[in-house]
Amino acid sequence: MTATSLPASLIPTLPGRYYTDPAIFGLEQARIFESMWFCAVRSSDLDKPGSFKSVQVGRESVIVVRGRDGALRAFLNICRHRGAKLCTDDSGRVERALQCPYHAWTYGLDGKLIAAPNLANMPDIDRTEYGLVKVHLREWLGYAWVCLADEPPSFESDVHGAVSERLGTLEAISSYEIADLAVGRRIVYDVRANWKLIVENFMECYHCATIHPELTEVLPEFTNGYAAQYYVGHGAEFGVDINGFTVDGNAGFDKLPGIREDQDRRYYAITIKPQVFVNLVPDHVIFHRMYPIAEDRTIVECDWLYSTEVVASGRDVTRSVELFHRVNVQDFDACERCQPAMGSRAYANGGVLSPSEHHIGAFHDWVTAKLAEADDRS
Ligand code: FES
Ligand SMILES: [Fe+2]
């Protein structure tokens, strides 16, 4: 069936090849993940000078490291000498410098070249020019966001804008004081699905009644199929008998101190394109970051963030974590069930979006517009 013959209540999805074609994925890496702000690491994971993490951003490996001055910096994870990968570990800590394992060129935590065998024979090289290649970095919500573009897009319009567009105001997210929360649990999911299937799934709730029995128990309005993300400023209300955002609806923790009355007993979900989901409930925040690895594989790192008191006291967060962990597994299973079908002839022209999913059409338009943008690297 082609788009032109669709009944008025349906709109088309992207064709299947958008989820299976490595060339399209390569374009997405260049024009989306290497061009936009990308949420890379939780700042508190790099708690001491010399702590580093390396992350995959599009086709590049990026190191984020805490300097001796306490600031976070990001660099391409490539030695300027002959191009060896500098940090081969995903995370770790160095004392005062990053040393290349090949010929021992050594860089300060600010990226400057500080030592190399026979450096005295190269008196004419500029230590900054031959330092590590810097990547733009901004900290917000307690995360380091990086951007590989020479001229990054506006953080305010792209990242802040996504939040205010969804919540009605940017200020509404400040009640949760996300930068000051502590990581109570982190779960990393290796999802065998294209990143767009994960975004699309997160944006709609047409599937909630079918696959999320625990979530719809806590948020009964989700059984009607309309996601919280369908309405600006709307948070799904807890059911009358529900005492907390936990797997059994029992009480969780005290609400975070800044929560406004109209935010209490409500769940808000935000998609910050291209790779972040933020879930807000009164006593914690669930923060997803996606790392697209291949056209059919995405690593999702999910942080459950609580007040520092809850985490420091060692209180049991299991029932609280279990609710959204189940939601994640249910969602990612659904995405993995769709991924193989994307290559089927049945999906060559794509599928359809029902009325409660029509807003996903705007995401598809956004993706195709991004892919059509000029890019000097792809
Ligand atoms: S490639 Fe790094 S020191 Fe030679
Ligand atoms: Fe879901």
mmCIF file with all atom_site columns, N, CA, C and O in Angstrom, residues 287-312:
data_model
loop_
_atom_site.group_PDB
_atom_site.id
_atom_site.type_symbol
_atom_site.label_atom_id
_atom_site.label_alt_id
_atom_site.label_comp_id
_atom_site.label_asym_id
_atom_site.label_entity_id
_atom_site.label_seq_id
_atom_site.pdbx_PDB_ins_code
_atom_site.Cartn_x
_atom_site.Cartn_y
_atom_site.Cartn_z
_atom_site.occupancy
_atom_site.B_iso_or_equiv
_atom_site.pdbx_formal_charge
_atom_site.auth_seq_id
_atom_site.auth_comp_id
_atom_site.auth_asym_id
_atom_site.auth_atom_id
_atom_site.pdbx_PDB_model_num
ATOM 1   N N  . PHE A 1 287 ? 16.738 8.581  33.568 1.00 0.00 ? 287 PHE A N  1
ATOM 2   C CA . PHE A 1 287 ? 17.408 9.320  32.490 1.00 0.00 ? 287 PHE A CA 1
ATOM 3   C C  . PHE A 1 287 ? 18.057 8.321  31.543 1.00 0.00 ? 287 PHE A C  1
ATOM 4   O O  . PHE A 1 287 ? 18.955 7.584  31.924 1.00 0.00 ? 287 PHE A O  1
ATOM 5   N N  . HIS A 1 288 ? 17.562 8.276  30.292 1.00 0.00 ? 288 HIS A N  1
ATOM 6   C CA . HIS A 1 288 ? 18.101 7.346  29.292 1.00 0.00 ? 288 HIS A CA 1
ATOM 7   C C  . HIS A 1 288 ? 19.016 8.083  28.317 1.00 0.00 ? 288 HIS A C  1
ATOM 8   O O  . HIS A 1 288 ? 18.652 9.150  27.821 1.00 0.00 ? 288 HIS A O  1
ATOM 9   N N  . ARG A 1 289 ? 20.159 7.454  28.024 1.00 0.00 ? 289 ARG A N  1
ATOM 10  C CA . ARG A 1 289 ? 21.023 7.926  26.933 1.00 0.00 ? 289 ARG A CA 1
ATOM 11  C C  . ARG A 1 289 ? 21.205 6.782  25.953 1.00 0.00 ? 289 ARG A C  1
ATOM 12  O O  . ARG A 1 289 ? 21.528 5.666  26.365 1.00 0.00 ? 289 ARG A O  1
ATOM 13  N N  . MET A 1 290 ? 21.035 7.061  24.691 1.00 0.00 ? 290 MET A N  1
ATOM 14  C CA . MET A 1 290 ? 21.240 6.018  23.676 1.00 0.00 ? 290 MET A CA 1
ATOM 15  C C  . MET A 1 290 ? 22.568 6.243  22.976 1.00 0.00 ? 290 MET A C  1
ATOM 16  O O  . MET A 1 290 ? 22.936 7.380  22.684 1.00 0.00 ? 290 MET A O  1
ATOM 17  N N  . TYR A 1 291 ? 23.258 5.138  22.713 1.00 0.00 ? 291 TYR A N  1
ATOM 18  C CA . TYR A 1 291 ? 24.490 5.172  21.919 1.00 0.00 ? 291 TYR A CA 1
ATOM 19  C C  . TYR A 1 291 ? 24.268 4.272  20.706 1.00 0.00 ? 291 TYR A C  1
ATOM 20  O O  . TYR A 1 291 ? 24.418 3.050  20.803 1.00 0.00 ? 291 TYR A O  1
ATOM 21  N N  . PRO A 1 292 ? 23.911 4.853  19.571 1.00 0.00 ? 292 PRO A N  1
ATOM 22  C CA . PRO A 1 292 ? 23.682 4.022  18.383 1.00 0.00 ? 292 PRO A CA 1
ATOM 23  C C  . PRO A 1 292 ? 25.010 3.451  17.892 1.00 0.00 ? 292 PRO A C  1
ATOM 24  O O  . PRO A 1 292 ? 25.972 4.189  17.690 1.00 0.00 ? 292 PRO A O  1
ATOM 25  N N  . ILE A 1 293 ? 25.085 2.135  17.754 1.00 0.00 ? 293 ILE A N  1
ATOM 26  C CA . ILE A 1 293 ? 26.334 1.448  17.398 1.00 0.00 ? 293 ILE A CA 1
ATOM 27  C C  . ILE A 1 293 ? 26.296 1.002  15.937 1.00 0.00 ? 293 ILE A C  1
ATOM 28  O O  . ILE A 1 293 ? 27.313 1.007  15.255 1.00 0.00 ? 293 ILE A O  1
ATOM 29  N N  . ALA A 1 294 ? 25.153 0.565  15.489 1.00 0.00 ? 294 ALA A N  1
ATOM 30  C CA . ALA A 1 294 ? 24.993 0.097  14.111 1.00 0.00 ? 294 ALA A CA 1
ATOM 31  C C  . ALA A 1 294 ? 23.531 0.304  13.739 1.00 0.00 ? 294 ALA A C  1
ATOM 32  O O  . ALA A 1 294 ? 22.712 0.675  14.590 1.00 0.00 ? 294 ALA A O  1
ATOM 33  N N  . GLU A 1 295 ? 23.218 0.055  12.473 1.00 0.00 ? 295 GLU A N  1
ATOM 34  C CA . GLU A 1 295 ? 21.835 0.286  12.042 1.00 0.00 ? 295 GLU A CA 1
ATOM 35  C C  . GLU A 1 295 ? 20.860 -0.612 12.799 1.00 0.00 ? 295 GLU A C  1
ATOM 36  O O  . GLU A 1 295 ? 19.680 -0.290 12.908 1.00 0.00 ? 295 GLU A O  1
ATOM 37  N N  . ASP A 1 296 ? 21.364 -1.720 13.342 1.00 0.00 ? 296 ASP A N  1
ATOM 38  C CA . ASP A 1 296 ? 20.464 -2.638 14.038 1.00 0.00 ? 296 ASP A CA 1
ATOM 39  C C  . ASP A 1 296 ? 20.885 -2.876 15.490 1.00 0.00 ? 296 ASP A C  1
ATOM 40  O O  . ASP A 1 296 ? 20.528 -3.879 16.086 1.00 0.00 ? 296 ASP A O  1
ATOM 41  N N  . ARG A 1 297 ? 21.647 -1.919 16.042 1.00 0.00 ? 297 ARG A N  1
ATOM 42  C CA . ARG A 1 297 ? 22.090 -2.126 17.429 1.00 0.00 ? 297 ARG A CA 1
ATOM 43  C C  . ARG A 1 297 ? 22.291 -0.789 18.139 1.00 0.00 ? 297 ARG A C  1
ATOM 44  O O  . ARG A 1 297 ? 22.948 0.115  17.605 1.00 0.00 ? 297 ARG A O  1
ATOM 45  N N  . THR A 1 298 ? 21.742 -0.690 19.341 1.00 0.00 ? 298 THR A N  1
ATOM 46  C CA . THR A 1 298 ? 21.810 0.543  20.124 1.00 0.00 ? 298 THR A CA 1
ATOM 47  C C  . THR A 1 298 ? 22.075 0.178  21.585 1.00 0.00 ? 298 THR A C  1
ATOM 48  O O  . THR A 1 298 ? 21.371 -0.667 22.146 1.00 0.00 ? 298 THR A O  1
ATOM 49  N N  . ILE A 1 299 ? 23.086 0.790  22.172 1.00 0.00 ? 299 ILE A N  1
ATOM 50  C CA . ILE A 1 299 ? 23.298 0.619  23.608 1.00 0.00 ? 299 ILE A CA 1
ATOM 51  C C  . ILE A 1 299 ? 22.500 1.706  24.322 1.00 0.00 ? 299 ILE A C  1
ATOM 52  O O  . ILE A 1 299 ? 22.582 2.877  23.954 1.00 0.00 ? 299 ILE A O  1
ATOM 53  N N  . VAL A 1 300 ? 21.714 1.305  25.319 1.00 0.00 ? 300 VAL A N  1
ATOM 54  C CA . VAL A 1 300 ? 20.952 2.288  26.088 1.00 0.00 ? 300 VAL A CA 1
ATOM 55  C C  . VAL A 1 300 ? 21.440 2.232  27.535 1.00 0.00 ? 300 VAL A C  1
ATOM 56  O O  . VAL A 1 300 ? 21.419 1.172  28.164 1.00 0.00 ? 300 VAL A O  1
ATOM 57  N N  . GLU A 1 301 ? 21.886 3.376  28.015 1.00 0.00 ? 301 GLU A N  1
ATOM 58  C CA . GLU A 1 301 ? 22.338 3.460  29.406 1.00 0.00 ? 301 GLU A CA 1
ATOM 59  C C  . GLU A 1 301 ? 21.254 4.211  30.165 1.00 0.00 ? 301 GLU A C  1
ATOM 60  O O  . GLU A 1 301 ? 20.880 5.316  29.775 1.00 0.00 ? 301 GLU A O  1
ATOM 61  N N  . CYS A 1 302 ? 20.754 3.603  31.213 1.00 0.00 ? 302 CYS A N  1
ATOM 62  C CA . CYS A 1 302 ? 19.634 4.196  31.952 1.00 0.00 ? 302 CYS A CA 1
ATOM 63  C C  . CYS A 1 302 ? 20.043 4.433  33.398 1.00 0.00 ? 302 CYS A C  1
ATOM 64  O O  . CYS A 1 302 ? 20.477 3.510  34.091 1.00 0.00 ? 302 CYS A O  1
ATOM 65  N N  . ASP A 1 303 ? 19.930 5.688  33.838 1.00 0.00 ? 303 ASP A N  1
ATOM 66  C CA . ASP A 1 303 ? 20.269 6.050  35.221 1.00 0.00 ? 303 ASP A CA 1
ATOM 67  C C  . ASP A 1 303 ? 18.991 6.298  36.010 1.00 0.00 ? 303 ASP A C  1
ATOM 68  O O  . ASP A 1 303 ? 18.097 7.014  35.532 1.00 0.00 ? 303 ASP A O  1
ATOM 69  N N  . TRP A 1 304 ? 18.930 5.740  37.203 1.00 0.00 ? 304 TRP A N  1
ATOM 70  C CA . TRP A 1 304 ? 17.862 6.076  38.150 1.00 0.00 ? 304 TRP A CA 1
ATOM 71  C C  . TRP A 1 304 ? 18.480 7.044  39.154 1.00 0.00 ? 304 TRP A C  1
ATOM 72  O O  . TRP A 1 304 ? 19.436 6.678  39.864 1.00 0.00 ? 304 TRP A O  1
ATOM 73  N N  . LEU A 1 305 ? 17.979 8.260  39.200 1.00 0.00 ? 305 LEU A N  1
ATOM 74  C CA . LEU A 1 305 ? 18.582 9.325  40.004 1.00 0.00 ? 305 LEU A CA 1
ATOM 75  C C  . LEU A 1 305 ? 17.681 9.651  41.198 1.00 0.00 ? 305 LEU A C  1
ATOM 76  O O  . LEU A 1 305 ? 16.474 9.880  41.033 1.00 0.00 ? 305 LEU A O  1
ATOM 77  N N  . TYR A 1 306 ? 18.300 9.674  42.375 1.00 0.00 ? 306 TYR A N  1
ATOM 78  C CA . TYR A 1 306 ? 17.561 9.946  43.623 1.00 0.00 ? 306 TYR A CA 1
ATOM 79  C C  . TYR A 1 306 ? 18.271 11.053 44.383 1.00 0.00 ? 306 TYR A C  1
ATOM 80  O O  . TYR A 1 306 ? 19.422 11.396 44.069 1.00 0.00 ? 306 TYR A O  1
ATOM 81  N N  . SER A 1 307 ? 17.626 11.538 45.431 1.00 0.00 ? 307 SER A N  1
ATOM 82  C CA . SER A 1 307 ? 18.289 12.541 46.258 1.00 0.00 ? 307 SER A CA 1
ATOM 83  C C  . SER A 1 307 ? 19.550 11.912 46.858 1.00 0.00 ? 307 SER A C  1
ATOM 84  O O  . SER A 1 307 ? 19.621 10.690 47.053 1.00 0.00 ? 307 SER A O  1
ATOM 85  N N  . THR A 1 308 ? 20.525 12.750 47.138 1.00 0.00 ? 308 THR A N  1
ATOM 86  C CA . THR A 1 308 ? 21.779 12.219 47.709 1.00 0.00 ? 308 THR A CA 1
ATOM 87  C C  . THR A 1 308 ? 21.502 11.529 49.046 1.00 0.00 ? 308 THR A C  1
ATOM 88  O O  . THR A 1 308 ? 22.165 10.554 49.387 1.00 0.00 ? 308 THR A O  1
ATOM 89  N N  . GLU A 1 309 ? 20.486 12.009 49.782 1.00 0.00 ? 309 GLU A N  1
ATOM 90  C CA . GLU A 1 309 ? 20.176 11.373 51.091 1.00 0.00 ? 309 GLU A CA 1
ATOM 91  C C  . GLU A 1 309 ? 19.723 9.930  50.872 1.00 0.00 ? 309 GLU A C  1
ATOM 92  O O  . GLU A 1 309 ? 20.134 9.029  51.597 1.00 0.00 ? 309 GLU A O  1
ATOM 93  N N  . VAL A 1 310 ? 18.846 9.734  49.897 1.00 0.00 ? 310 VAL A N  1
ATOM 94  C CA . VAL A 1 310 ? 18.341 8.369  49.646 1.00 0.00 ? 310 VAL A CA 1
ATOM 95  C C  . VAL A 1 310 ? 19.501 7.444  49.292 1.00 0.00 ? 310 VAL A C  1
ATOM 96  O O  . VAL A 1 310 ? 19.630 6.344  49.830 1.00 0.00 ? 310 VAL A O  1
ATOM 97  N N  . VAL A 1 311 ? 20.385 7.907  48.415 1.00 0.00 ? 311 VAL A N  1
ATOM 98  C CA . VAL A 1 311 ? 21.481 7.037  47.968 1.00 0.00 ? 311 VAL A CA 1
ATOM 99  C C  . VAL A 1 311 ? 22.494 6.841  49.098 1.00 0.00 ? 311 VAL A C  1
ATOM 100 O O  . VAL A 1 311 ? 22.935 5.719  49.377 1.00 0.00 ? 311 VAL A O  1
ATOM 101 N N  . ALA A 1 312 ? 22.842 7.938  49.804 1.00 0.00 ? 312 ALA A N  1
ATOM 102 C CA . ALA A 1 312 ? 23.850 7.833  50.862 1.00 0.00 ? 312 ALA A CA 1
ATOM 103 C C  . ALA A 1 312 ? 23.363 6.946  52.007 1.00 0.00 ? 312 ALA A C  1
ATOM 104 O O  . ALA A 1 312 ? 24.158 6.239  52.642 1.00 0.00 ? 312 ALA A O  1
#
